[in-house]
């Protein structure tokens, strides 16, 4: 039994049998905001829940182990986790981020930069020349999302971390889209891994949360310090639920991927679709890289419909087993219109520059039966064609 257990075993068994009082199999939920001193001048392991909480610590330890870091800081949202990482840079420092990053990240980084908390360069990180130019400016923090949202572009983490080796730049990777089951950025040289645990890690669309996994005790301590100072730590009940979701993460990720793959293959062959963005498709620009860097292609895909925004509307309204909603990573399938929803806060010019168009729809494949999801997307795409030909004959 000397071998380190696999992530799947770690996720299932996180914190089990740690209750010394009653021998509970599942770790108890500690909601208490405060903890007594054992006596005058005798603090215990915990004193106040904003600073530290036993339930939250079980989740943090599990996330650190799954990502291969030294410690994790569990936050109240994914945006809180990103806010923490922003505390690592000072005024005048340069932050490099992808121009097609998550809309909320784009807003936060842009507004912080506007207020002078740091300088910001938004670039296409899959473009070697742009990356060269930006890295020559001596950044302090390089922010990466891979795959990107919603176009699923893949960034080469190993190449990037090698190029940053001789600088004092920190590499932070938002691993929300894949989870540590399908990608472990620390193995490719990341200094920090960020999650919106709202998505796959919790997996049931009933918690908003986040985490920062650090690779050195010093970075971890700074994240812990700022989480407490800014008051961004996660709630105990949310941590408890996320820990419960985490136990089935590996099983869920397999089903998400199986469904996404089936949907991508259906959509590629349909006349209503101009193009499909899914790294699992052999002709996706990042397919070979994703194969090397990831342990699977994930459960997210987006479709560019030939008929633009009107087609997107028909498609989204015709779907039966996909709920029209932002977010992703839950057991239920979701569909969204990035142009007006997740990326609604991004200005139009930036959206177009990032390759986003009004005819794009994004799907988060849930874990429902594959044949039901495939049939549903197929009939919704057929509706798009029917609506277009009805419009054409009305015009003709
Ligand atoms: C949702 C999301 C976030 C923000 O997380 P919240 O939990 O909504 O605050 C950040 N990055 C990515 C990639 C996301 O999908």
Short mmCIF file of C-alpha atoms and ligand atoms in Angstrom, two decimals:
data_model
loop_
_atom_site.label_atom_id
_atom_site.label_comp_id
_atom_site.label_asym_id
_atom_site.label_seq_id
_atom_site.Cartn_x
_atom_site.Cartn_y
_atom_site.Cartn_z
CA UNK A 1 0.00 0.00 0.00
CA UNK A 2 2.93 2.37 -0.52
CA UNK A 3 1.69 3.66 -3.89
CA UNK A 4 -0.05 6.99 -3.86
CA UNK A 5 -3.78 6.42 -4.45
CA UNK A 6 -5.25 7.62 -7.73
CA UNK A 7 -7.19 10.88 -7.89
CA UNK A 8 -10.39 8.89 -8.22
CA UNK A 9 -9.79 7.18 -4.89
CA UNK A 10 -8.73 10.46 -3.26
CA UNK A 11 -11.89 12.21 -4.45
CA UNK A 12 -14.20 9.49 -3.18
CA UNK A 13 -12.46 9.12 0.19
CA UNK A 14 -11.67 12.78 0.97
CA UNK A 15 -12.07 13.32 4.71
CA UNK A 16 -13.84 10.01 5.39
CA UNK A 17 -13.50 8.59 8.90
CA UNK A 18 -11.99 11.72 10.39
CA UNK A 19 -14.72 12.21 13.03
CA UNK A 20 -13.19 11.20 16.33
CA UNK A 21 -16.25 11.99 18.42
CA UNK A 22 -18.82 9.65 16.82
CA UNK A 23 -16.97 7.78 14.12
CA UNK A 24 -19.13 9.32 11.38
CA UNK A 25 -18.05 7.96 8.00
CA UNK A 26 -18.73 11.24 6.19
CA UNK A 27 -16.97 14.27 7.70
CA UNK A 28 -19.36 16.37 9.81
CA UNK A 29 -20.52 19.83 8.75
CA UNK A 30 -19.18 22.51 11.12
CA UNK A 31 -21.36 25.58 10.73
CA UNK A 32 -20.10 27.36 13.85
CA UNK A 33 -18.79 30.84 13.08
CA UNK A 34 -16.53 30.79 16.14
CA UNK A 35 -14.65 28.30 18.31
CA UNK A 36 -13.87 28.39 22.03
CA UNK A 37 -10.41 28.75 23.47
CA UNK A 38 -9.52 25.71 25.55
CA UNK A 39 -8.58 28.16 28.31
CA UNK A 40 -7.08 31.60 28.75
CA UNK A 41 -4.27 32.02 26.23
CA UNK A 42 -4.94 28.56 24.84
CA UNK A 43 -6.29 28.82 21.29
CA UNK A 44 -7.30 25.62 19.51
CA UNK A 45 -6.71 24.72 15.88
CA UNK A 46 -9.70 26.87 14.84
CA UNK A 47 -10.85 30.21 16.21
CA UNK A 48 -13.08 31.95 13.63
CA UNK A 49 -14.66 30.61 10.43
CA UNK A 50 -13.68 33.48 8.11
CA UNK A 51 -10.06 32.58 8.89
CA UNK A 52 -10.37 28.79 8.92
CA UNK A 53 -13.07 26.15 9.24
CA UNK A 54 -12.75 22.35 9.60
CA UNK A 55 -15.28 21.50 6.86
CA UNK A 56 -13.73 23.96 4.41
CA UNK A 57 -10.28 22.55 5.21
CA UNK A 58 -11.34 19.02 4.21
CA UNK A 59 -12.38 20.34 0.80
CA UNK A 60 -9.22 22.43 0.47
CA UNK A 61 -7.00 19.46 1.23
CA UNK A 62 -8.81 17.31 -1.33
CA UNK A 63 -8.48 19.97 -4.05
CA UNK A 64 -4.79 20.48 -3.32
CA UNK A 65 -4.18 16.73 -3.60
CA UNK A 66 -6.17 16.36 -6.81
CA UNK A 67 -4.28 19.21 -8.49
CA UNK A 68 -0.91 18.23 -7.03
CA UNK A 69 -0.35 21.50 -5.12
CA UNK A 70 0.87 22.17 -1.58
CA UNK A 71 -2.36 23.78 -0.44
CA UNK A 72 -5.69 25.18 -1.60
CA UNK A 73 -7.66 28.23 -0.52
CA UNK A 74 -11.41 27.71 -0.83
CA UNK A 75 -13.31 30.88 -1.72
CA UNK A 76 -16.95 31.95 -1.86
CA UNK A 77 -17.00 32.24 -5.69
CA UNK A 78 -14.71 31.63 -8.64
CA UNK A 79 -14.39 35.40 -9.04
CA UNK A 80 -13.21 35.62 -5.42
CA UNK A 81 -10.45 33.12 -6.28
CA UNK A 82 -9.41 35.29 -9.24
CA UNK A 83 -9.50 38.37 -6.99
CA UNK A 84 -7.07 36.60 -4.65
CA UNK A 85 -4.60 35.88 -7.44
CA UNK A 86 -4.76 39.58 -8.40
CA UNK A 87 -3.31 40.40 -4.94
CA UNK A 88 0.01 38.93 -6.11
CA UNK A 89 0.72 41.86 -8.43
CA UNK A 90 1.53 45.47 -7.61
CA UNK A 91 0.82 48.77 -9.37
CA UNK A 92 3.05 48.97 -12.44
CA UNK A 93 3.27 45.19 -12.82
CA UNK A 94 2.08 43.72 -16.09
CA UNK A 95 -0.62 41.05 -16.30
CA UNK A 96 -1.10 39.09 -19.53
CA UNK A 97 -4.45 37.44 -20.10
CA UNK A 98 -6.30 35.89 -23.04
CA UNK A 99 -8.63 38.23 -24.91
CA UNK A 100 -11.23 35.50 -25.03
CA UNK A 101 -11.20 34.71 -21.30
CA UNK A 102 -14.32 34.19 -19.20
CA UNK A 103 -16.48 37.35 -19.34
CA UNK A 104 -16.34 37.96 -15.59
CA UNK A 105 -12.56 37.62 -15.61
CA UNK A 106 -12.33 40.06 -18.52
CA UNK A 107 -14.44 42.57 -16.57
CA UNK A 108 -12.50 42.18 -13.32
CA UNK A 109 -9.05 42.41 -14.90
CA UNK A 110 -10.06 45.36 -17.11
CA UNK A 111 -11.60 47.31 -14.22
CA UNK A 112 -8.67 46.61 -11.89
CA UNK A 113 -6.26 47.74 -14.62
CA UNK A 114 -8.32 50.87 -15.22
CA UNK A 115 -7.94 51.76 -11.54
CA UNK A 116 -4.18 51.33 -11.77
CA UNK A 117 -3.86 48.13 -9.72
CA UNK A 118 -1.71 46.71 -12.55
CA UNK A 119 -1.18 47.03 -16.30
CA UNK A 120 -3.05 44.62 -18.55
CA UNK A 121 -2.37 43.15 -22.00
CA UNK A 122 -5.10 41.01 -23.51
CA UNK A 123 -3.74 38.79 -26.26
CA UNK A 124 -4.43 35.71 -28.35
CA UNK A 125 -2.33 33.20 -26.43
CA UNK A 126 -2.54 30.66 -29.25
CA UNK A 127 -0.74 33.12 -31.59
CA UNK A 128 3.03 32.63 -31.23
CA UNK A 129 3.97 36.12 -32.47
CA UNK A 130 1.57 37.89 -30.12
CA UNK A 131 2.78 35.77 -27.24
CA UNK A 132 6.42 36.61 -28.07
CA UNK A 133 5.65 40.31 -28.08
CA UNK A 134 3.76 40.16 -24.76
CA UNK A 135 6.31 37.99 -22.95
CA UNK A 136 9.08 40.40 -23.98
CA UNK A 137 7.31 43.05 -21.88
CA UNK A 138 8.33 41.16 -18.74
CA UNK A 139 4.95 40.27 -17.20
CA UNK A 140 4.54 39.53 -13.49
CA UNK A 141 1.47 37.34 -13.98
CA UNK A 142 0.38 35.30 -16.97
CA UNK A 143 -3.24 34.25 -16.77
CA UNK A 144 -4.30 31.27 -18.88
CA UNK A 145 -7.57 29.54 -19.61
CA UNK A 146 -7.34 26.34 -21.58
CA UNK A 147 -9.59 25.33 -23.22
CA UNK A 148 -10.86 28.87 -23.71
CA UNK A 149 -14.48 29.87 -23.37
CA UNK A 150 -16.52 29.58 -25.54
CA UNK A 151 -14.29 28.66 -28.53
CA UNK A 152 -12.35 25.87 -26.81
CA UNK A 153 -8.93 27.01 -28.04
CA UNK A 154 -6.03 25.12 -26.47
CA UNK A 155 -2.96 26.85 -25.01
CA UNK A 156 0.32 24.92 -24.69
CA UNK A 157 1.02 25.07 -20.94
CA UNK A 158 4.39 23.34 -21.03
CA UNK A 159 5.77 25.60 -23.74
CA UNK A 160 4.53 28.66 -21.88
CA UNK A 161 5.91 27.63 -18.50
CA UNK A 162 9.31 26.83 -20.06
CA UNK A 163 9.43 30.31 -21.55
CA UNK A 164 8.64 31.88 -18.18
CA UNK A 165 11.27 29.86 -16.34
CA UNK A 166 13.98 32.52 -16.35
CA UNK A 167 11.63 35.33 -15.37
CA UNK A 168 9.86 36.07 -12.11
CA UNK A 169 6.46 35.74 -13.81
CA UNK A 170 3.79 33.62 -12.17
CA UNK A 171 1.73 31.30 -14.35
CA UNK A 172 -1.89 30.98 -13.20
CA UNK A 173 -4.25 28.58 -14.97
CA UNK A 174 -8.03 28.63 -14.72
CA UNK A 175 -8.79 24.90 -14.84
CA UNK A 176 -12.57 25.23 -14.49
CA UNK A 177 -13.43 23.75 -17.90
CA UNK A 178 -11.67 20.42 -17.37
CA UNK A 179 -11.23 19.83 -13.62
CA UNK A 180 -8.18 17.94 -12.31
CA UNK A 181 -9.64 14.74 -13.74
CA UNK A 182 -8.89 15.86 -17.29
CA UNK A 183 -6.04 18.36 -16.83
CA UNK A 184 -3.48 19.04 -14.11
CA UNK A 185 -1.71 22.29 -15.01
CA UNK A 186 0.84 21.99 -12.19
CA UNK A 187 2.36 19.00 -14.01
CA UNK A 188 3.01 21.41 -16.89
CA UNK A 189 4.63 24.07 -14.75
CA UNK A 190 1.74 26.24 -13.49
CA UNK A 191 2.38 28.12 -10.23
CA UNK A 192 -1.29 28.52 -9.37
CA UNK A 193 -4.46 26.73 -10.43
CA UNK A 194 -7.79 28.48 -10.12
CA UNK A 195 -11.26 26.96 -10.13
CA UNK A 196 -14.81 28.06 -10.20
CA UNK A 197 -15.96 25.06 -8.13
CA UNK A 198 -19.47 26.17 -9.12
CA UNK A 199 -18.95 24.13 -12.28
CA UNK A 200 -17.65 20.55 -12.56
CA UNK A 201 -16.13 20.21 -9.09
CA UNK A 202 -19.45 20.65 -7.31
CA UNK A 203 -21.26 19.48 -10.40
CA UNK A 204 -24.88 19.88 -9.27
CA UNK A 205 -25.56 23.58 -9.96
CA UNK A 206 -26.47 24.26 -6.33
CA UNK A 207 -23.34 26.00 -5.01
CA UNK A 208 -21.29 29.03 -6.08
CA UNK A 209 -17.66 28.65 -5.02
CA UNK A 210 -14.02 28.79 -6.02
CA UNK A 211 -10.50 27.76 -5.10
CA UNK A 212 -6.86 28.68 -5.63
CA UNK A 213 -4.33 25.83 -5.50
CA UNK A 214 -0.75 26.98 -4.87
CA UNK A 215 2.51 25.18 -5.57
CA UNK A 216 4.70 26.70 -2.85
CA UNK A 217 4.07 27.27 0.85
CA UNK A 218 4.83 30.96 0.34
CA UNK A 219 2.21 31.41 -2.39
CA UNK A 220 -0.30 29.34 -0.42
CA UNK A 221 0.26 31.47 2.65
CA UNK A 222 -0.30 34.68 0.70
CA UNK A 223 -3.56 33.30 -0.69
CA UNK A 224 -4.68 32.30 2.81
CA UNK A 225 -3.72 35.70 4.16
CA UNK A 226 -5.69 37.61 1.51
CA UNK A 227 -8.72 35.31 1.67
CA UNK A 228 -8.99 36.11 5.36
CA UNK A 229 -8.11 39.81 5.04
CA UNK A 230 -10.56 40.44 2.19
CA UNK A 231 -13.19 38.08 3.61
CA UNK A 232 -13.40 35.90 0.50
CA UNK A 233 -13.37 32.44 2.10
CA UNK A 234 -16.09 29.91 1.25
CA UNK A 235 -19.02 29.06 3.52
CA UNK A 236 -18.94 25.76 5.47
CA UNK A 237 -22.24 24.50 4.02
CA UNK A 238 -21.07 25.26 0.48
CA UNK A 239 -17.83 23.41 1.22
CA UNK A 240 -19.81 20.43 2.51
CA UNK A 241 -21.93 20.28 -0.65
CA UNK A 242 -18.92 20.71 -2.91
CA UNK A 243 -17.14 17.90 -1.10
CA UNK A 244 -20.16 15.68 -1.70
CA UNK A 245 -20.17 16.60 -5.38
CA UNK A 246 -16.43 15.97 -5.63
CA UNK A 247 -16.84 12.29 -4.69
CA UNK A 248 -18.53 11.56 -8.04
CA UNK A 249 -16.33 13.90 -10.13
CA UNK A 250 -14.47 11.18 -12.01
CA UNK A 251 -17.62 9.23 -12.87
CA UNK A 252 -19.39 12.39 -14.00
CA UNK A 253 -16.53 13.65 -16.18
CA UNK A 254 -16.57 10.43 -18.20
CA UNK A 255 -20.27 10.81 -18.96
CA UNK A 256 -19.97 14.53 -19.74
CA UNK A 257 -17.26 13.75 -22.25
CA UNK A 258 -19.09 10.81 -23.81
CA UNK A 259 -22.13 13.03 -24.42
CA UNK A 260 -20.15 16.04 -25.67
CA UNK A 261 -18.30 13.83 -28.13
CA UNK A 262 -21.56 12.37 -29.49
CA UNK A 263 -23.07 15.84 -29.85
CA UNK A 264 -19.99 17.22 -31.62
CA UNK A 265 -20.06 14.37 -34.13
CA UNK A 266 -23.76 14.85 -34.78
CA UNK A 267 -23.41 18.63 -35.24
CA UNK A 268 -20.43 18.41 -37.59
CA UNK A 269 -22.56 16.54 -40.10
CA UNK A 270 -25.62 18.82 -39.89
CA UNK A 271 -26.41 21.38 -42.60
CA UNK A 272 -27.53 24.06 -40.09
CA UNK A 273 -24.03 24.16 -38.55
CA UNK A 274 -21.19 26.19 -40.01
CA UNK A 275 -18.58 24.85 -37.64
CA UNK A 276 -18.19 22.94 -34.38
CA UNK A 277 -15.68 23.87 -31.69
CA UNK A 278 -14.76 20.72 -29.77
CA UNK A 279 -11.13 19.70 -29.11
CA UNK A 280 -12.06 16.03 -29.50
CA UNK A 281 -12.72 16.49 -33.22
CA UNK A 282 -9.62 15.49 -35.24
CA UNK A 283 -9.71 18.70 -37.32
CA UNK A 284 -9.93 21.03 -34.30
CA UNK A 285 -6.83 23.29 -34.32
CA UNK A 286 -5.85 22.20 -30.80
CA UNK A 287 -6.68 18.51 -31.12
CA UNK A 288 -3.14 17.12 -31.01
CA UNK A 289 -2.12 19.44 -28.19
CA UNK A 290 -5.25 18.62 -26.19
CA UNK A 291 -4.42 14.94 -26.60
CA UNK A 292 -0.97 15.50 -25.06
CA UNK A 293 -1.98 17.95 -22.37
CA UNK A 294 -5.37 16.63 -21.28
CA UNK A 295 -6.70 13.29 -20.17
CA UNK A 296 -9.86 13.81 -22.19
CA UNK A 297 -11.62 16.47 -24.23
CA UNK A 298 -14.24 17.53 -21.70
CA UNK A 299 -17.95 18.18 -21.75
CA UNK A 300 -18.11 21.63 -23.39
CA UNK A 301 -18.64 22.42 -27.05
CA UNK A 302 -19.91 25.32 -29.10
CA UNK A 303 -21.64 25.41 -32.47
CA UNK A 304 -21.54 28.22 -35.00
CA UNK A 305 -24.91 28.20 -36.74
CA UNK A 306 -24.98 29.22 -40.39
CA UNK A 307 -28.05 31.40 -39.85
CA UNK A 308 -26.56 33.81 -37.29
CA UNK A 309 -28.50 35.11 -34.30
CA UNK A 310 -31.99 34.23 -35.62
CA UNK A 311 -30.82 30.62 -36.01
CA UNK A 312 -29.36 30.65 -32.50
CA UNK A 313 -32.71 31.79 -31.13
CA UNK A 314 -34.68 29.07 -32.97
CA UNK A 315 -32.18 26.43 -31.86
CA UNK A 316 -32.13 27.44 -28.21
CA UNK A 317 -35.92 27.68 -28.02
CA UNK A 318 -36.41 24.29 -29.70
CA UNK A 319 -34.18 22.38 -27.25
CA UNK A 320 -36.04 20.24 -24.75
CA UNK A 321 -33.35 18.63 -22.59
CA UNK A 322 -30.99 21.62 -22.45
CA UNK A 323 -31.95 24.43 -20.09
CA UNK A 324 -31.30 27.91 -21.42
CA UNK A 325 -28.95 29.19 -18.75
CA UNK A 326 -25.44 30.46 -18.11
CA UNK A 327 -22.94 28.29 -16.26
CA UNK A 328 -21.75 24.78 -17.00
CA UNK A 329 -20.51 21.58 -15.46
CA UNK A 330 -23.69 20.42 -13.74
CA UNK A 331 -25.26 16.99 -14.22
CA UNK A 332 -28.01 18.67 -16.27
CA UNK A 333 -27.38 19.84 -19.82
CA UNK A 334 -27.33 23.59 -20.38
CA UNK A 335 -27.32 25.72 -23.50
CA UNK A 336 -26.41 29.37 -23.81
CA UNK A 337 -25.85 32.22 -26.24
CA UNK A 338 -22.39 33.60 -25.33
CA UNK A 339 -22.87 36.77 -27.41
CA UNK A 340 -25.74 38.03 -25.24
CA UNK A 341 -25.27 35.99 -22.03
CA UNK A 342 -21.84 34.99 -20.61
CA UNK A 343 -20.02 37.55 -22.74
CA UNK A 344 -22.73 40.21 -22.61
CA UNK A 345 -20.42 42.42 -20.52
CA UNK A 346 -17.69 42.32 -23.19
CA UNK A 347 -17.86 45.13 -25.78
CA UNK A 348 -18.78 44.15 -29.32
CA UNK A 349 -15.39 44.95 -30.87
CA UNK A 350 -13.59 42.75 -28.33
CA UNK A 351 -16.08 39.95 -28.92
CA UNK A 352 -15.55 40.05 -32.69
CA UNK A 353 -11.78 40.26 -32.23
CA UNK A 354 -11.96 37.15 -30.05
CA UNK A 355 -13.80 35.27 -32.79
CA UNK A 356 -17.17 35.36 -31.06
CA UNK A 357 -20.19 35.74 -33.32
CA UNK A 358 -23.94 36.17 -32.78
CA UNK A 359 -24.66 32.74 -34.30
CA UNK A 360 -22.61 30.89 -31.70
CA UNK A 361 -24.33 28.62 -29.17
CA UNK A 362 -22.53 26.92 -26.31
CA UNK A 363 -23.53 23.55 -24.91
CA UNK A 364 -22.63 22.09 -21.54
CA UNK A 365 -23.31 18.39 -22.01
CA UNK A 366 -24.84 16.92 -18.88
CA UNK A 367 -24.96 13.26 -17.94
CA UNK A 368 -28.43 12.42 -19.31
CA UNK A 369 -28.73 9.48 -21.72
CA UNK A 370 -26.64 10.13 -24.83
CA UNK A 371 -29.41 9.13 -27.24
CA UNK A 372 -31.85 11.64 -25.70
CA UNK A 373 -29.38 14.52 -25.96
CA UNK A 374 -28.37 13.61 -29.51
CA UNK A 375 -32.00 13.33 -30.65
CA UNK A 376 -32.78 16.66 -28.98
CA UNK A 377 -29.94 18.59 -30.64
CA UNK A 378 -30.77 16.97 -33.96
CA UNK A 379 -34.44 18.03 -33.87
CA UNK A 380 -33.46 21.56 -32.76
CA UNK A 381 -31.02 21.85 -35.68
CA UNK A 382 -33.74 20.57 -38.02
CA UNK A 383 -35.99 23.36 -36.67
CA UNK A 384 -33.29 25.88 -37.63
CA UNK A 385 -33.31 24.61 -41.22
CA UNK A 386 -37.12 24.57 -41.34
CA UNK A 387 -37.34 28.15 -40.02
CA UNK A 388 -34.76 29.34 -42.57
CA UNK A 389 -36.57 27.77 -45.52
CA UNK A 390 -39.92 29.14 -44.28
CA UNK A 391 -38.32 32.61 -44.17
CA UNK A 392 -36.84 32.15 -47.66
CA UNK A 393 -40.15 31.13 -49.20
CA UNK A 394 -41.93 34.06 -47.48
CA UNK A 395 -39.34 36.41 -49.00
CA UNK A 396 -39.48 34.67 -52.40
C1 LIG B 1 -17.80 30.50 -13.97
C2 LIG B 1 -16.37 30.77 -14.25
C3 LIG B 1 -15.65 31.67 -13.47
C4 LIG B 1 -16.29 32.48 -12.35
O1 LIG B 1 -16.73 31.67 -11.30
P1 LIG B 1 -17.96 32.04 -10.35
O2 LIG B 1 -18.04 30.84 -9.48
O3 LIG B 1 -19.16 32.23 -11.22
O4 LIG B 1 -17.61 33.28 -9.61
C5 LIG B 1 -14.30 31.84 -13.77
N1 LIG B 1 -13.71 31.18 -14.78
C6 LIG B 1 -14.40 30.31 -15.56
C7 LIG B 1 -13.68 29.61 -16.67
C8 LIG B 1 -15.75 30.08 -15.33
O5 LIG B 1 -16.41 29.24 -16.12
#
